[in-house]
Amino acid sequence: MNRLKSIANFFIEVYNEFSSDNALKMSASLSYYMIFSLAPMLLVIISLLGIFYGQDAIQGQVFGQIQGLVGKEAAIQIQEIIRRAELSNRSPLALTLGIGTLVIGATGVFGEMQDSINRIWSLRAKPKKGWLKLLINRLLSFSLIISMGFILLVSLLLNSLLDVFSSQLERLFNSQMVVVVYIINIAFIFTVITVLFALIFNVLPDGKLYWKDSFIGAGFTAILFMVGKFLIGLYLGQSNLSSTYGSAASLVIILLWVNYSAAILYFGAEFTKVYVKQYGRGIVPKNETVIVYEQEIEPKNLEQGQIPHVNVASLKGYYDKH
């Protein structure tokens, strides 16, 4: 009973933190940024993976996955946006400017994600030279895109092997072996998503986590994401958004999917924060980063002109575990 009570209290605290940080508002903000970053980000990933896997093959695989997430109409809309953003048959100057624009656009969403997780984890980077901070953030974001591309490449290769393997098993054995392969595929997808979330939690924010702590938080977030993906797909399949939004239905579907996915990501970040506070080793601020501490003080307890005093020692229990 005490165990169940402690688990319930844990998730109540996670929900309270999620609400107090206005995570749903941050999710809506990320949806806005994603509209402008999705096509450039996918174009960069497709271009990188096309070197190893073939441009046409990668496009087919990527858009097949997108169609499974957001539906056929929205996937076609994204495909058309990417087609218009392609850089082939342009002059060298236009190509250079286009590549720069693509990189900035593709990494913009990660900048918004970084600011949001910093806020959730009570971190704030000290003021630096504007261009230096922007350059560092863009490099971090681009490194994440490259990592995502590499993980996606491995995922596609292993998925292809599993498809062939399951077909062979179906011919040689009964359907029970196919179920085993299906379970292996689900476990593999879970592992890939967990690694992606662990990278986001460790690379993007201005704070360091121990990898064990980050993988626990990332694993929980991956479970939420996979369940949420199924529920969102079920909702989109049952709802008739085309009759409500008309030609804008594809855009609305993308916004809804990104909004719900971002909410899951931020809930996972809140889970990670609470877990680290209670059971982990703490969040260690990186260089040029400070901890932001909020303290509520009733006006009646302050004399006129008095500056409130923050008890920094009260932070010790949260951050001294590292």
mmCIF file of C-alpha atoms in Angstrom:
data_model
loop_
_atom_site.group_PDB
_atom_site.id
_atom_site.type_symbol
_atom_site.label_atom_id
_atom_site.label_comp_id
_atom_site.label_asym_id
_atom_site.label_seq_id
_atom_site.Cartn_x
_atom_site.Cartn_y
_atom_site.Cartn_z
ATOM 1 C CA MET A 1 0.000 0.000 0.000
ATOM 2 C CA ASN A 2 2.815 2.405 0.882
ATOM 3 C CA ARG A 3 4.454 1.565 -2.432
ATOM 4 C CA LEU A 4 1.301 2.452 -4.361
ATOM 5 C CA LYS A 5 0.919 5.640 -2.347
ATOM 6 C CA SER A 6 4.485 6.731 -3.108
ATOM 7 C CA ILE A 7 3.968 6.020 -6.833
ATOM 8 C CA ALA A 8 0.722 8.011 -6.794
ATOM 9 C CA ASN A 9 2.423 10.921 -5.003
ATOM 10 C CA PHE A 10 5.267 10.782 -7.502
ATOM 11 C CA PHE A 11 2.971 11.149 -10.504
ATOM 12 C CA ILE A 12 0.893 13.800 -8.745
ATOM 13 C CA GLU A 13 4.078 15.842 -8.366
ATOM 14 C CA VAL A 14 4.948 15.251 -12.035
ATOM 15 C CA TYR A 15 1.500 16.484 -13.076
ATOM 16 C CA ASN A 16 1.720 19.520 -10.775
ATOM 17 C CA GLU A 17 5.103 20.447 -12.250
ATOM 18 C CA PHE A 18 3.710 19.923 -15.755
ATOM 19 C CA SER A 19 0.837 22.301 -14.999
ATOM 20 C CA SER A 20 2.871 24.955 -13.182
ATOM 21 C CA ASP A 21 5.419 25.132 -16.027
ATOM 22 C CA ASN A 22 2.628 25.713 -18.592
ATOM 23 C CA ALA A 23 3.906 22.769 -20.614
ATOM 24 C CA LEU A 24 0.803 22.682 -22.823
ATOM 25 C CA LYS A 25 1.484 26.289 -23.817
ATOM 26 C CA MET A 26 5.066 25.347 -24.682
ATOM 27 C CA SER A 27 3.733 22.421 -26.740
ATOM 28 C CA ALA A 28 1.577 24.791 -28.775
ATOM 29 C CA SER A 29 4.602 27.039 -29.302
ATOM 30 C CA LEU A 30 6.673 24.088 -30.522
ATOM 31 C CA SER A 31 3.898 23.179 -32.981
ATOM 32 C CA TYR A 32 4.209 26.640 -34.523
ATOM 33 C CA TYR A 33 7.980 26.283 -34.923
ATOM 34 C CA MET A 34 7.601 22.767 -36.317
ATOM 35 C CA ILE A 35 5.450 24.001 -39.209
ATOM 36 C CA PHE A 36 8.462 25.976 -40.480
ATOM 37 C CA SER A 37 11.116 23.427 -39.473
ATOM 38 C CA LEU A 38 9.549 20.096 -40.434
ATOM 39 C CA ALA A 39 10.166 20.245 -44.182
ATOM 40 C CA PRO A 40 13.799 21.527 -43.934
ATOM 41 C CA MET A 41 14.594 18.976 -41.226
ATOM 42 C CA LEU A 42 13.188 16.076 -43.252
ATOM 43 C CA LEU A 43 14.943 17.328 -46.381
ATOM 44 C CA VAL A 44 18.302 17.411 -44.566
ATOM 45 C CA ILE A 45 17.747 13.899 -43.159
ATOM 46 C CA ILE A 46 16.646 12.513 -46.541
ATOM 47 C CA SER A 47 19.668 14.103 -48.243
ATOM 48 C CA LEU A 48 22.075 12.647 -45.677
ATOM 49 C CA LEU A 49 20.551 9.169 -45.727
ATOM 50 C CA GLY A 50 20.256 9.241 -49.517
ATOM 51 C CA ILE A 51 24.051 9.049 -49.705
ATOM 52 C CA PHE A 52 23.991 5.568 -48.147
ATOM 53 C CA TYR A 53 20.538 4.199 -48.907
ATOM 54 C CA GLY A 54 19.442 5.858 -52.151
ATOM 55 C CA GLN A 55 17.354 9.021 -52.434
ATOM 56 C CA ASP A 56 14.199 7.385 -53.802
ATOM 57 C CA ALA A 57 14.308 4.494 -51.343
ATOM 58 C CA ILE A 58 14.732 6.838 -48.375
ATOM 59 C CA GLN A 59 11.892 9.093 -49.506
ATOM 60 C CA GLY A 60 9.585 6.103 -49.843
ATOM 61 C CA GLN A 61 10.484 4.788 -46.387
ATOM 62 C CA VAL A 62 10.260 8.184 -44.655
ATOM 63 C CA PHE A 63 6.936 9.139 -46.199
ATOM 64 C CA GLY A 64 5.576 5.688 -45.468
ATOM 65 C CA GLN A 65 6.345 6.297 -41.784
ATOM 66 C CA ILE A 66 4.847 9.813 -41.928
ATOM 67 C CA GLN A 67 1.678 8.485 -43.558
ATOM 68 C CA GLY A 68 1.342 5.968 -40.752
ATOM 69 C CA LEU A 69 1.558 8.801 -38.222
ATOM 70 C CA VAL A 70 -0.524 11.622 -39.702
ATOM 71 C CA GLY A 71 -2.493 9.998 -42.532
ATOM 72 C CA LYS A 72 -2.275 10.030 -46.309
ATOM 73 C CA GLU A 73 -3.459 13.606 -46.986
ATOM 74 C CA ALA A 74 -1.103 15.221 -44.479
ATOM 75 C CA ALA A 75 1.807 13.069 -45.708
ATOM 76 C CA ILE A 76 1.151 14.185 -49.297
ATOM 77 C CA GLN A 77 1.101 17.805 -48.102
ATOM 78 C CA ILE A 78 4.474 17.388 -46.380
ATOM 79 C CA GLN A 79 5.889 15.667 -49.461
ATOM 80 C CA GLU A 80 4.773 18.566 -51.652
ATOM 81 C CA ILE A 81 6.343 21.126 -49.285
ATOM 82 C CA ILE A 82 9.645 19.234 -49.364
ATOM 83 C CA ARG A 83 9.531 18.942 -53.158
ATOM 84 C CA ARG A 84 9.209 22.715 -53.459
ATOM 85 C CA ALA A 85 12.104 23.212 -51.022
ATOM 86 C CA GLU A 86 14.557 20.999 -52.922
ATOM 87 C CA LEU A 87 17.783 22.703 -53.997
ATOM 88 C CA SER A 88 18.543 20.963 -57.287
ATOM 89 C CA ASN A 89 19.089 22.911 -60.519
ATOM 90 C CA ARG A 90 20.028 26.158 -58.806
ATOM 91 C CA SER A 91 22.971 28.510 -59.243
ATOM 92 C CA PRO A 92 25.924 28.131 -56.821
ATOM 93 C CA LEU A 93 24.948 31.312 -54.938
ATOM 94 C CA ALA A 94 21.310 30.273 -54.672
ATOM 95 C CA LEU A 95 22.410 26.778 -53.625
ATOM 96 C CA THR A 96 24.655 28.165 -50.856
ATOM 97 C CA LEU A 97 21.934 30.478 -49.574
ATOM 98 C CA GLY A 98 19.416 27.655 -49.807
ATOM 99 C CA ILE A 99 21.576 25.285 -47.770
ATOM 100 C CA GLY A 100 22.058 27.952 -45.089
ATOM 101 C CA THR A 101 18.330 28.605 -44.968
ATOM 102 C CA LEU A 102 17.613 24.883 -44.719
ATOM 103 C CA VAL A 103 20.046 24.424 -41.820
ATOM 104 C CA ILE A 104 18.603 27.405 -39.932
ATOM 105 C CA GLY A 105 15.059 26.232 -40.568
ATOM 106 C CA ALA A 106 15.796 22.623 -39.655
ATOM 107 C CA THR A 107 17.466 23.542 -36.362
ATOM 108 C CA GLY A 108 14.962 26.205 -35.279
ATOM 109 C CA VAL A 109 12.596 23.750 -33.648
ATOM 110 C CA PHE A 110 15.410 22.353 -31.498
ATOM 111 C CA GLY A 111 16.179 25.853 -30.213
ATOM 112 C CA GLU A 112 12.591 26.162 -29.021
ATOM 113 C CA MET A 113 12.782 22.684 -27.510
ATOM 114 C CA GLN A 114 16.001 23.629 -25.697
ATOM 115 C CA ASP A 115 14.450 26.748 -24.151
ATOM 116 C CA SER A 116 11.412 24.774 -22.997
ATOM 117 C CA ILE A 117 13.388 21.969 -21.339
ATOM 118 C CA ASN A 118 15.660 24.573 -19.717
ATOM 119 C CA ARG A 119 12.580 26.171 -18.210
ATOM 120 C CA ILE A 120 11.230 22.818 -17.033
ATOM 121 C CA TRP A 121 14.562 21.992 -15.393
ATOM 122 C CA SER A 122 14.931 25.505 -13.889
ATOM 123 C CA LEU A 123 18.033 26.330 -15.935
ATOM 124 C CA ARG A 124 19.030 29.523 -17.688
ATOM 125 C CA ALA A 125 22.150 30.194 -19.739
ATOM 126 C CA LYS A 126 24.134 33.279 -18.758
ATOM 127 C CA PRO A 127 24.154 36.054 -21.358
ATOM 128 C CA LYS A 128 26.847 35.469 -23.977
ATOM 129 C CA LYS A 129 27.666 37.130 -27.206
ATOM 130 C CA GLY A 130 24.500 36.692 -29.223
ATOM 131 C CA TRP A 131 26.158 35.228 -32.287
ATOM 132 C CA LEU A 132 28.250 32.772 -30.235
ATOM 133 C CA LYS A 133 25.252 31.423 -28.330
ATOM 134 C CA LEU A 134 23.260 31.130 -31.551
ATOM 135 C CA LEU A 135 26.134 29.301 -33.288
ATOM 136 C CA ILE A 136 26.540 26.832 -30.422
ATOM 137 C CA ASN A 137 22.810 26.135 -30.335
ATOM 138 C CA ARG A 138 22.671 25.609 -34.103
ATOM 139 C CA LEU A 139 25.640 23.225 -33.999
ATOM 140 C CA LEU A 140 24.052 21.233 -31.178
ATOM 141 C CA SER A 141 20.764 21.112 -33.038
ATOM 142 C CA PHE A 142 22.423 20.043 -36.285
ATOM 143 C CA SER A 143 24.344 17.324 -34.464
ATOM 144 C CA LEU A 144 21.010 16.027 -33.196
ATOM 145 C CA ILE A 145 19.624 15.978 -36.738
ATOM 146 C CA ILE A 146 22.656 13.979 -37.911
ATOM 147 C CA SER A 147 22.215 11.584 -34.976
ATOM 148 C CA MET A 148 18.535 11.181 -35.816
ATOM 149 C CA GLY A 149 19.452 10.483 -39.427
ATOM 150 C CA PHE A 150 21.978 7.814 -38.432
ATOM 151 C CA ILE A 151 19.520 6.147 -36.051
ATOM 152 C CA LEU A 152 16.834 6.262 -38.734
ATOM 153 C CA LEU A 153 19.229 4.642 -41.214
ATOM 154 C CA VAL A 154 19.973 1.784 -38.821
ATOM 155 C CA SER A 155 16.255 1.497 -38.090
ATOM 156 C CA LEU A 156 15.364 1.227 -41.785
ATOM 157 C CA LEU A 157 18.037 -1.403 -42.415
ATOM 158 C CA LEU A 158 16.969 -3.540 -39.463
ATOM 159 C CA ASN A 159 13.300 -3.132 -40.356
ATOM 160 C CA SER A 160 14.065 -4.399 -43.855
ATOM 161 C CA LEU A 161 15.857 -7.406 -42.384
ATOM 162 C CA LEU A 162 12.961 -8.086 -40.017
ATOM 163 C CA ASP A 163 10.469 -7.915 -42.901
ATOM 164 C CA VAL A 164 12.469 -10.479 -44.875
ATOM 165 C CA PHE A 165 12.990 -12.599 -41.771
ATOM 166 C CA SER A 166 9.271 -12.613 -40.901
ATOM 167 C CA SER A 167 8.346 -13.613 -44.468
ATOM 168 C CA GLN A 168 10.767 -16.546 -44.325
ATOM 169 C CA LEU A 169 9.460 -17.610 -40.920
ATOM 170 C CA GLU A 170 5.870 -17.451 -42.104
ATOM 171 C CA ARG A 171 6.711 -19.903 -44.880
ATOM 172 C CA LEU A 172 8.736 -22.231 -42.681
ATOM 173 C CA PHE A 173 6.834 -22.108 -39.390
ATOM 174 C CA ASN A 174 3.430 -21.223 -38.010
ATOM 175 C CA SER A 175 2.081 -17.757 -37.289
ATOM 176 C CA GLN A 176 3.361 -17.846 -33.698
ATOM 177 C CA MET A 177 6.905 -17.196 -34.903
ATOM 178 C CA VAL A 178 5.654 -14.169 -36.834
ATOM 179 C CA VAL A 179 4.201 -12.843 -33.577
ATOM 180 C CA VAL A 180 7.629 -13.248 -31.972
ATOM 181 C CA VAL A 181 9.225 -11.230 -34.784
ATOM 182 C CA TYR A 182 6.511 -8.588 -34.377
ATOM 183 C CA ILE A 183 7.307 -8.309 -30.657
ATOM 184 C CA ILE A 184 11.004 -7.987 -31.500
ATOM 185 C CA ASN A 185 10.136 -5.201 -33.929
ATOM 186 C CA ILE A 186 8.139 -3.352 -31.241
ATOM 187 C CA ALA A 187 11.046 -3.734 -28.809
ATOM 188 C CA PHE A 188 13.437 -2.393 -31.426
ATOM 189 C CA ILE A 189 11.228 0.641 -32.133
ATOM 190 C CA PHE A 190 11.016 1.289 -28.379
ATOM 191 C CA THR A 191 14.819 1.152 -28.126
ATOM 192 C CA VAL A 192 15.271 3.586 -31.024
ATOM 193 C CA ILE A 193 12.798 6.096 -29.568
ATOM 194 C CA THR A 194 14.389 5.776 -26.120
ATOM 195 C CA VAL A 195 17.834 6.568 -27.549
ATOM 196 C CA LEU A 196 16.429 9.614 -29.372
ATOM 197 C CA PHE A 197 14.816 10.980 -26.205
ATOM 198 C CA ALA A 198 17.980 10.289 -24.198
ATOM 199 C CA LEU A 199 19.966 12.313 -26.750
ATOM 200 C CA ILE A 200 17.449 15.161 -26.523
ATOM 201 C CA PHE A 201 17.600 15.180 -22.710
ATOM 202 C CA ASN A 202 21.413 15.077 -22.636
ATOM 203 C CA VAL A 203 22.447 17.230 -25.604
ATOM 204 C CA LEU A 204 19.896 20.029 -25.889
ATOM 205 C CA PRO A 205 19.429 21.493 -22.374
ATOM 206 C CA ASP A 206 22.025 23.591 -20.555
ATOM 207 C CA GLY A 207 22.300 20.931 -17.873
ATOM 208 C CA LYS A 208 23.917 17.496 -17.632
ATOM 209 C CA LEU A 209 22.218 14.279 -16.610
ATOM 210 C CA TYR A 210 23.827 10.990 -15.751
ATOM 211 C CA TRP A 211 23.106 8.613 -18.602
ATOM 212 C CA LYS A 212 21.337 6.136 -16.332
ATOM 213 C CA ASP A 213 18.928 8.850 -15.174
ATOM 214 C CA SER A 214 18.385 10.129 -18.702
ATOM 215 C CA PHE A 215 17.642 6.634 -20.047
ATOM 216 C CA ILE A 216 15.090 6.012 -17.297
ATOM 217 C CA GLY A 217 13.338 9.267 -18.183
ATOM 218 C CA ALA A 218 13.709 8.583 -21.902
ATOM 219 C CA GLY A 219 12.308 5.054 -21.531
ATOM 220 C CA PHE A 220 9.213 6.360 -19.741
ATOM 221 C CA THR A 221 8.801 9.055 -22.408
ATOM 222 C CA ALA A 222 9.164 6.446 -25.163
ATOM 223 C CA ILE A 223 6.361 4.353 -23.642
ATOM 224 C CA LEU A 224 4.146 7.442 -23.473
ATOM 225 C CA PHE A 225 5.047 8.312 -27.057
ATOM 226 C CA MET A 226 4.204 4.862 -28.426
ATOM 227 C CA VAL A 227 0.887 4.723 -26.554
ATOM 228 C CA GLY A 228 0.150 8.329 -27.526
ATOM 229 C CA LYS A 229 0.965 7.593 -31.158
ATOM 230 C CA PHE A 230 -1.638 4.830 -31.177
ATOM 231 C CA LEU A 231 -4.279 6.982 -29.453
ATOM 232 C CA ILE A 232 -3.626 10.001 -31.681
ATOM 233 C CA GLY A 233 -3.865 7.792 -34.765
ATOM 234 C CA LEU A 234 -7.123 6.345 -33.442
ATOM 235 C CA TYR A 235 -8.508 9.843 -32.862
ATOM 236 C CA LEU A 236 -7.458 11.113 -36.280
ATOM 237 C CA GLY A 237 -8.936 8.015 -37.903
ATOM 238 C CA GLN A 238 -12.296 8.453 -36.173
ATOM 239 C CA SER A 239 -12.600 12.241 -36.525
ATOM 240 C CA ASN A 240 -13.700 13.891 -39.754
ATOM 241 C CA LEU A 241 -11.435 16.931 -39.820
ATOM 242 C CA SER A 242 -11.840 17.448 -43.563
ATOM 243 C CA SER A 243 -15.494 18.411 -43.185
ATOM 244 C CA THR A 244 -14.629 20.836 -40.376
ATOM 245 C CA TYR A 245 -11.466 22.496 -41.692
ATOM 246 C CA GLY A 246 -11.744 21.842 -45.426
ATOM 247 C CA SER A 247 -8.501 22.377 -47.341
ATOM 248 C CA ALA A 248 -6.682 23.264 -44.098
ATOM 249 C CA ALA A 249 -7.350 19.808 -42.620
ATOM 250 C CA SER A 250 -3.857 18.511 -43.496
ATOM 251 C CA LEU A 251 -2.207 21.417 -41.683
ATOM 252 C CA VAL A 252 -4.496 20.945 -38.672
ATOM 253 C CA ILE A 253 -3.617 17.237 -38.520
ATOM 254 C CA ILE A 254 0.111 18.041 -38.499
ATOM 255 C CA LEU A 255 -0.389 20.682 -35.788
ATOM 256 C CA LEU A 256 -2.443 18.300 -33.643
ATOM 257 C CA TRP A 257 0.081 15.490 -33.965
ATOM 258 C CA VAL A 258 3.054 17.746 -33.162
ATOM 259 C CA ASN A 259 1.188 19.390 -30.277
ATOM 260 C CA TYR A 260 0.312 16.083 -28.622
ATOM 261 C CA SER A 261 3.805 14.690 -29.255
ATOM 262 C CA ALA A 262 5.410 17.802 -27.748
ATOM 263 C CA ALA A 263 3.153 17.517 -24.692
ATOM 264 C CA ILE A 264 4.352 13.926 -24.257
ATOM 265 C CA LEU A 265 7.992 15.050 -24.585
ATOM 266 C CA TYR A 266 7.562 17.778 -21.962
ATOM 267 C CA PHE A 267 5.679 15.455 -19.610
ATOM 268 C CA GLY A 268 8.622 13.082 -19.955
ATOM 269 C CA ALA A 269 10.996 15.944 -19.133
ATOM 270 C CA GLU A 270 8.934 16.696 -16.008
ATOM 271 C CA PHE A 271 9.022 13.003 -15.076
ATOM 272 C CA THR A 272 12.800 13.019 -15.491
ATOM 273 C CA LYS A 273 13.145 16.128 -13.307
ATOM 274 C CA VAL A 274 11.066 14.659 -10.482
ATOM 275 C CA TYR A 275 12.807 11.280 -10.758
ATOM 276 C CA VAL A 276 16.233 12.901 -10.615
ATOM 277 C CA LYS A 277 15.173 14.979 -7.623
ATOM 278 C CA GLN A 278 13.911 11.973 -5.652
ATOM 279 C CA TYR A 279 16.050 9.056 -6.817
ATOM 280 C CA GLY A 280 18.750 10.241 -9.223
ATOM 281 C CA ARG A 281 22.040 12.098 -9.022
ATOM 282 C CA GLY A 282 20.821 15.572 -9.873
ATOM 283 C CA ILE A 283 20.882 17.920 -12.836
ATOM 284 C CA VAL A 284 24.302 19.539 -13.167
ATOM 285 C CA PRO A 285 24.282 22.984 -14.827
ATOM 286 C CA LYS A 286 26.738 23.290 -17.691
ATOM 287 C CA ASN A 287 29.276 26.083 -17.954
ATOM 288 C CA GLU A 288 27.787 29.571 -18.212
ATOM 289 C CA THR A 289 24.475 28.272 -16.836
ATOM 290 C CA VAL A 290 22.649 29.255 -13.658
ATOM 291 C CA ILE A 291 19.810 27.685 -11.694
ATOM 292 C CA VAL A 292 16.628 29.742 -11.657
ATOM 293 C CA TYR A 293 14.818 29.549 -8.335
ATOM 294 C CA GLU A 294 11.321 30.919 -7.792
ATOM 295 C CA GLN A 295 10.097 31.900 -4.359
ATOM 296 C CA GLU A 296 6.624 33.165 -3.528
ATOM 297 C CA ILE A 297 6.545 35.973 -0.971
ATOM 298 C CA GLU A 298 3.380 37.601 0.316
ATOM 299 C CA PRO A 299 3.441 41.409 -0.104
ATOM 300 C CA LYS A 300 2.377 41.856 3.521
ATOM 301 C CA ASN A 301 5.642 40.229 4.620
ATOM 302 C CA LEU A 302 7.740 42.862 2.844
ATOM 303 C CA GLU A 303 8.415 46.365 3.985
ATOM 304 C CA GLN A 304 8.277 49.125 1.417
ATOM 305 C CA GLY A 305 11.379 49.057 -0.768
ATOM 306 C CA GLN A 306 12.634 45.805 0.710
ATOM 307 C CA ILE A 307 14.249 43.314 -1.674
ATOM 308 C CA PRO A 308 13.165 39.728 -0.997
ATOM 309 C CA HIS A 309 15.913 37.383 0.178
ATOM 310 C CA VAL A 310 16.209 34.020 -1.550
ATOM 311 C CA ASN A 311 17.416 31.169 0.611
ATOM 312 C CA VAL A 312 19.884 29.566 -1.777
ATOM 313 C CA ALA A 313 20.595 26.808 0.727
ATOM 314 C CA SER A 314 17.111 25.429 0.068
ATOM 315 C CA LEU A 315 18.322 24.428 -3.388
ATOM 316 C CA LYS A 316 20.870 22.065 -1.910
ATOM 317 C CA GLY A 317 18.536 19.119 -1.604
ATOM 318 C CA TYR A 318 17.701 19.330 -5.285
ATOM 319 C CA TYR A 319 21.104 19.787 -6.870
ATOM 320 C CA ASP A 320 23.769 18.471 -4.492
ATOM 321 C CA LYS A 321 23.384 14.813 -5.477
ATOM 322 C CA HIS A 322 25.926 15.032 -8.279
#
